[in-house]
Coordinates of C-alpha atoms in Angstrom, one line a residue:
X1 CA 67.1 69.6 148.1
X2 CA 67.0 73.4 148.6
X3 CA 66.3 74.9 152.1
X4 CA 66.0 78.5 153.2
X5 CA 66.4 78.7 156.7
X6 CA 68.8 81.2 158.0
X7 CA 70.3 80.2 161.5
X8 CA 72.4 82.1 164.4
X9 CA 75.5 80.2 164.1
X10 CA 75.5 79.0 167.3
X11 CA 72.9 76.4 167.2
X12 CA 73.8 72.8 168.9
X13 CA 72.4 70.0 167.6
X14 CA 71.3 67.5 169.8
X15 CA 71.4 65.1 166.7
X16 CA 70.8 62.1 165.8
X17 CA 72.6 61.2 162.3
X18 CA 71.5 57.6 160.3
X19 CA 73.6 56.1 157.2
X20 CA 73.1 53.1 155.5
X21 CA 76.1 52.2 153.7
X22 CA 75.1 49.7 151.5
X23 CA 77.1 48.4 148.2
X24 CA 74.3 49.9 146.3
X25 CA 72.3 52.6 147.3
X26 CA 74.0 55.7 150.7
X27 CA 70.6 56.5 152.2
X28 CA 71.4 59.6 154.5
X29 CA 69.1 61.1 157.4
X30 CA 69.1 63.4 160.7
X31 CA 66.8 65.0 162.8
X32 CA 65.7 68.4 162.2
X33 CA 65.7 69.7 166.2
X34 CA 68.4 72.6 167.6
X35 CA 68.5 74.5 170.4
X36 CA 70.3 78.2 170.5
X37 CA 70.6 80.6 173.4
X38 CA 71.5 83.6 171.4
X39 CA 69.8 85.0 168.7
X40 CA 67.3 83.5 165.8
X41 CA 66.3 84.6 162.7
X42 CA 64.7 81.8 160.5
X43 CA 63.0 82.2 156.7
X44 CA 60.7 79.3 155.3
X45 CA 58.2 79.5 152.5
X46 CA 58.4 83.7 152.6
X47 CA 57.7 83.9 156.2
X48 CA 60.7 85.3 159.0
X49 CA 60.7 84.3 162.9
X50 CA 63.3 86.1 164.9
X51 CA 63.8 85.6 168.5
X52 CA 66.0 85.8 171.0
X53 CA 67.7 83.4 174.1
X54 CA 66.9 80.3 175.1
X55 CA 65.1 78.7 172.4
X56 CA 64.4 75.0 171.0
X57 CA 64.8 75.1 167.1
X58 CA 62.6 72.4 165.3
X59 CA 63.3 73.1 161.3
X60 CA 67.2 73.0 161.4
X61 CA 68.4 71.9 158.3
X62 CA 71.7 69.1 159.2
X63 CA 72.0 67.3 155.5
X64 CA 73.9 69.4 152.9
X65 CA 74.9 68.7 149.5
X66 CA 77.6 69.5 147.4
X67 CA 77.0 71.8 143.7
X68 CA 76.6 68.6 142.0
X69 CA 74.9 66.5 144.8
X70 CA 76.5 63.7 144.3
X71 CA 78.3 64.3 148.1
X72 CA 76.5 64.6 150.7
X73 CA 77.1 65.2 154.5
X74 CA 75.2 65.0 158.1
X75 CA 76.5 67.5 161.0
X76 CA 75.9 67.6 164.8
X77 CA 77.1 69.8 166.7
X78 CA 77.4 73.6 166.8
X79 CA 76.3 75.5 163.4
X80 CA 79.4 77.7 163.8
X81 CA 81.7 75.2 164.3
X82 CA 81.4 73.1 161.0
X83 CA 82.8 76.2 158.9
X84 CA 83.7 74.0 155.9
X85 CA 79.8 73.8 154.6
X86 CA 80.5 76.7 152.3
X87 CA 83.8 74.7 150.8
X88 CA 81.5 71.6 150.8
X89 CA 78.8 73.7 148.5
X90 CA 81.6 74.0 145.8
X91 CA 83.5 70.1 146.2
X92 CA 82.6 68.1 142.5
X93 CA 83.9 65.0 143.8
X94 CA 84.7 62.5 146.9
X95 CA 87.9 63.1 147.1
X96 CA 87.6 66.5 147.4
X97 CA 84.6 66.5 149.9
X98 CA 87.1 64.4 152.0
X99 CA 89.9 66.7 151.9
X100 CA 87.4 70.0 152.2
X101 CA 85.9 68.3 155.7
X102 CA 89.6 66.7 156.8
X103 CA 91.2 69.5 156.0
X104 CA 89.0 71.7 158.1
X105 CA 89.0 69.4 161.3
X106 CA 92.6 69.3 161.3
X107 CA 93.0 73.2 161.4
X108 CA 90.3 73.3 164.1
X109 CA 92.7 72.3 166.5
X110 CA 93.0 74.9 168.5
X111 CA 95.7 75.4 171.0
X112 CA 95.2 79.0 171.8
X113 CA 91.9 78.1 173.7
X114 CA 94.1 76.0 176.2
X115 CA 92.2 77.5 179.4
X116 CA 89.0 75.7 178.6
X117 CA 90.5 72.2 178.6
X118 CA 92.8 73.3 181.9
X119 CA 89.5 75.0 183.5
X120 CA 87.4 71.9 182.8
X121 CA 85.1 73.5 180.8
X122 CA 82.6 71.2 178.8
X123 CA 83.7 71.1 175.1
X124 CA 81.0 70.1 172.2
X125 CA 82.4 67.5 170.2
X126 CA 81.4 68.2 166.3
X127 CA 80.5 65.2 164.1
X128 CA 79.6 64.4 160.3
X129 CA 79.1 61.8 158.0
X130 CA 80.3 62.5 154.4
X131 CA 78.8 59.9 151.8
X132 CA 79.2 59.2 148.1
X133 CA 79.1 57.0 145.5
X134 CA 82.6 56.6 143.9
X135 CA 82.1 55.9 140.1
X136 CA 85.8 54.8 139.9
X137 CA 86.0 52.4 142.3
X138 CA 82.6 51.2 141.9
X139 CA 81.6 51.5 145.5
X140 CA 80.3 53.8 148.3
X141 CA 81.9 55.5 150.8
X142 CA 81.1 57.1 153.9
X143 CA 83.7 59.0 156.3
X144 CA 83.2 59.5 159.9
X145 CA 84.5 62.9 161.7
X146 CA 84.5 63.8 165.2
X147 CA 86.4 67.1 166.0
X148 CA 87.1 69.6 169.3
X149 CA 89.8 72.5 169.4
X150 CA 91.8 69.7 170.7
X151 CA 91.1 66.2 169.4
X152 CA 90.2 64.9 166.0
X153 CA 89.1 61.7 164.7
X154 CA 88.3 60.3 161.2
X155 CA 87.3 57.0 159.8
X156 CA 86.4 55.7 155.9
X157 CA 84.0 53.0 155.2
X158 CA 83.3 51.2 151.9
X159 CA 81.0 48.6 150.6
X160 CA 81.4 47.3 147.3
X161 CA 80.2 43.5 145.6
X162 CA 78.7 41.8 148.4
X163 CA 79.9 43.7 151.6
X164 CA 77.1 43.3 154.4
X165 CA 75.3 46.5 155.1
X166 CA 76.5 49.2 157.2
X167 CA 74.0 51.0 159.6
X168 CA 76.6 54.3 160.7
X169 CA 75.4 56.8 163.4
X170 CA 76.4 60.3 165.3
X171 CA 75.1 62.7 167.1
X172 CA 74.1 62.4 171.1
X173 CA 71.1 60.5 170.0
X174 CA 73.5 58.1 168.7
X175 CA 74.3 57.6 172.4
X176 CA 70.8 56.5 173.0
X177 CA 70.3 54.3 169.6
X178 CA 71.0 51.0 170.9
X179 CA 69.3 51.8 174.1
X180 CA 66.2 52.9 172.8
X181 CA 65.8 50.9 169.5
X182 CA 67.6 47.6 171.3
X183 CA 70.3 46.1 169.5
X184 CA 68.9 42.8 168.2
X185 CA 66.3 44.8 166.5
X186 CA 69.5 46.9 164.9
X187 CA 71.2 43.8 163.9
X188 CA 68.1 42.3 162.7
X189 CA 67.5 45.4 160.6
X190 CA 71.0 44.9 159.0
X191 CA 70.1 41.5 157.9
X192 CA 67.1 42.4 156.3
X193 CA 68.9 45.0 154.3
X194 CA 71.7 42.6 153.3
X195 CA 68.7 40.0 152.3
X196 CA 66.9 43.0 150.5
X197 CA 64.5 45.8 151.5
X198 CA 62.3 48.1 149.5
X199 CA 62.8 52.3 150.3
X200 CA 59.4 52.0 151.9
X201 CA 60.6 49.5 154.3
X202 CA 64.0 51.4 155.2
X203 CA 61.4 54.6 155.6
X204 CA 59.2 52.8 157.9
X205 CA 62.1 51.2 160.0
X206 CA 64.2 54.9 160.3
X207 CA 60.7 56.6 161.5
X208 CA 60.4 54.3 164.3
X209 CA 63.9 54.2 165.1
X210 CA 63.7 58.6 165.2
X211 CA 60.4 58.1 167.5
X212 CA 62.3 56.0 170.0
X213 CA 65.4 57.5 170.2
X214 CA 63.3 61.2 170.6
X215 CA 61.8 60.0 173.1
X216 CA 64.7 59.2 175.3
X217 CA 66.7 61.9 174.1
X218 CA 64.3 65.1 173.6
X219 CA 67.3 66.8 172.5
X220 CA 66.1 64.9 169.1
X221 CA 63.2 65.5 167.0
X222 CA 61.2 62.2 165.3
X223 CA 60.8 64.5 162.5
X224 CA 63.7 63.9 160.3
X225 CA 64.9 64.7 156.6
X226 CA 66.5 62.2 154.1
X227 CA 68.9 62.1 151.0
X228 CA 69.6 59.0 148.9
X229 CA 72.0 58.5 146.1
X230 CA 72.5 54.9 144.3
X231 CA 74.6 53.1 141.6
X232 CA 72.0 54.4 138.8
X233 CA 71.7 57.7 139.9
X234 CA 74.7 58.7 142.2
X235 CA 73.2 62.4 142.8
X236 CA 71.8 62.5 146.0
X237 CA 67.8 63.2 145.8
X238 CA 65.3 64.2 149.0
X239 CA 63.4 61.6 150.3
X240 CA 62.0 63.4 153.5
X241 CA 62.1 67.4 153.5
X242 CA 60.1 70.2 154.7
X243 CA 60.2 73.7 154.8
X244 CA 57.8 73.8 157.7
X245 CA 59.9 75.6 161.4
X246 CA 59.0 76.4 164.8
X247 CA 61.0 78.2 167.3
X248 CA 59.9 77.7 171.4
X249 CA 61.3 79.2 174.6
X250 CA 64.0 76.3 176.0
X251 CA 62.9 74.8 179.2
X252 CA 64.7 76.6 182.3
X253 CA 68.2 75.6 183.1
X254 CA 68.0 73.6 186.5

């Protein structure tokens, strides 16, 4: 999966990040909608859009893979803020996209910008998912970061054998998810992946769930892109991509 899109580093994603962790198969996604009041310059398919100030980014590239695409990982957040995606480019194997992300967030931490926190200023809080399939071990794992200049949070997940299904989620649409999808239909979706479900199916289920939570949170765009890797061919490969990018003016602040 190749994009080029060039992006002011100060886009937020108002995200909304999906992972099934399943023993055999990491199926990534995210939304591909940003918003940026500085500057924009954008490339797709030999064609350049620059603009400038408030402005709602639908294009924004949030899945990244490592040289050998066997790692992958999902941001939200602010661009400028995840500054390990060039290490993550170069990582060759899980452990080593783990350290490259953990190492990052725990050198974010940020004490020097103090007067933020004591002038209660709002403070975007960065997440990613990192997922891979660990040859090794025989199993998948996905890692779960949340990071500010002041806090940082991470958490591993596994499924191996017969390990029920994970469904994993960030991003503020991830606040929304259970709202707007309802969680017996979650749970329910769960169970049909533990019991078995084609791609198609998973597909069909994650473009309804990225319709619903859009259209609570309009931060999010249905339009989504998709990576999966499994047991026979651990290297991630696209599933949903496009090269296709629009840039609009923001609506006014109230």
């Amino acid at each position: 999966m190749t994009h080029n899109n060039s992006i002011c580093l100060f886009i937020e994603h108002m995200t909304f990040v999906l992972n099934i962790l399943h023993k055999d198969y990491s199926l990534l996604a995210a939304d591909r909608r940003g918003k940026s009041d500085g500057p924009v310059s954008m490339s797709a398919g030999g064609i350049s859009i620059t603009t400038t100030g408030n402005t709602i980014i639908d294009g924004v590239q949030k899945i990244y893979l490592s040289k050998n695409a066997n790692q992958a990982v999902g941001i939200a957040g602010t661009v400028g803020d995840h500054g390990y995606l060039e290490a993550f480019a170069d990582v060759s194997d899980g452990q080593t996209a783990l350290e490259c992300v953990s190492d990052f967030v725990h050198l974010a931490f940020d004490f020097d910008a103090r007067d933020r926190m004591l002038n209660g200023e709002a403070l975007m809080e960065n997440q990613s998912i990192v997922t891979f399939f660990d040859p090794d071990k025989g199993a998948f794992f996905s890692s779960l970061y949340l990071f500010t200049p002041f806090t940082h949070a991470v958490q591993l997940y596994a499924r191996r054998a017969n390990a029920s299904p994970m469904l994993l989620h960030v991003g503020s649409g991830s606040n929304n998810f259970e709202k707007a999808v309802g969680l017996e239909e979650i749970n329910s979706f769960v169970k049909r992946l533990a019991e078995g479900l084609d791609l198609e199916e998973r597909l069909t289920w994650f473009e309804q769930a990225f319709a619903k939570v859009s259209a609570i949170d309009t931060g999010c765009s249905s339009s989504y892109e998709a990576v999966i890797a499994t047991r026979d061919a651990p290297q991630f490969t696209s599933l949903r991509s496009s090269n296709q990018i629009s840039i609009v003016p923001a609506p006014p602040r109230n």
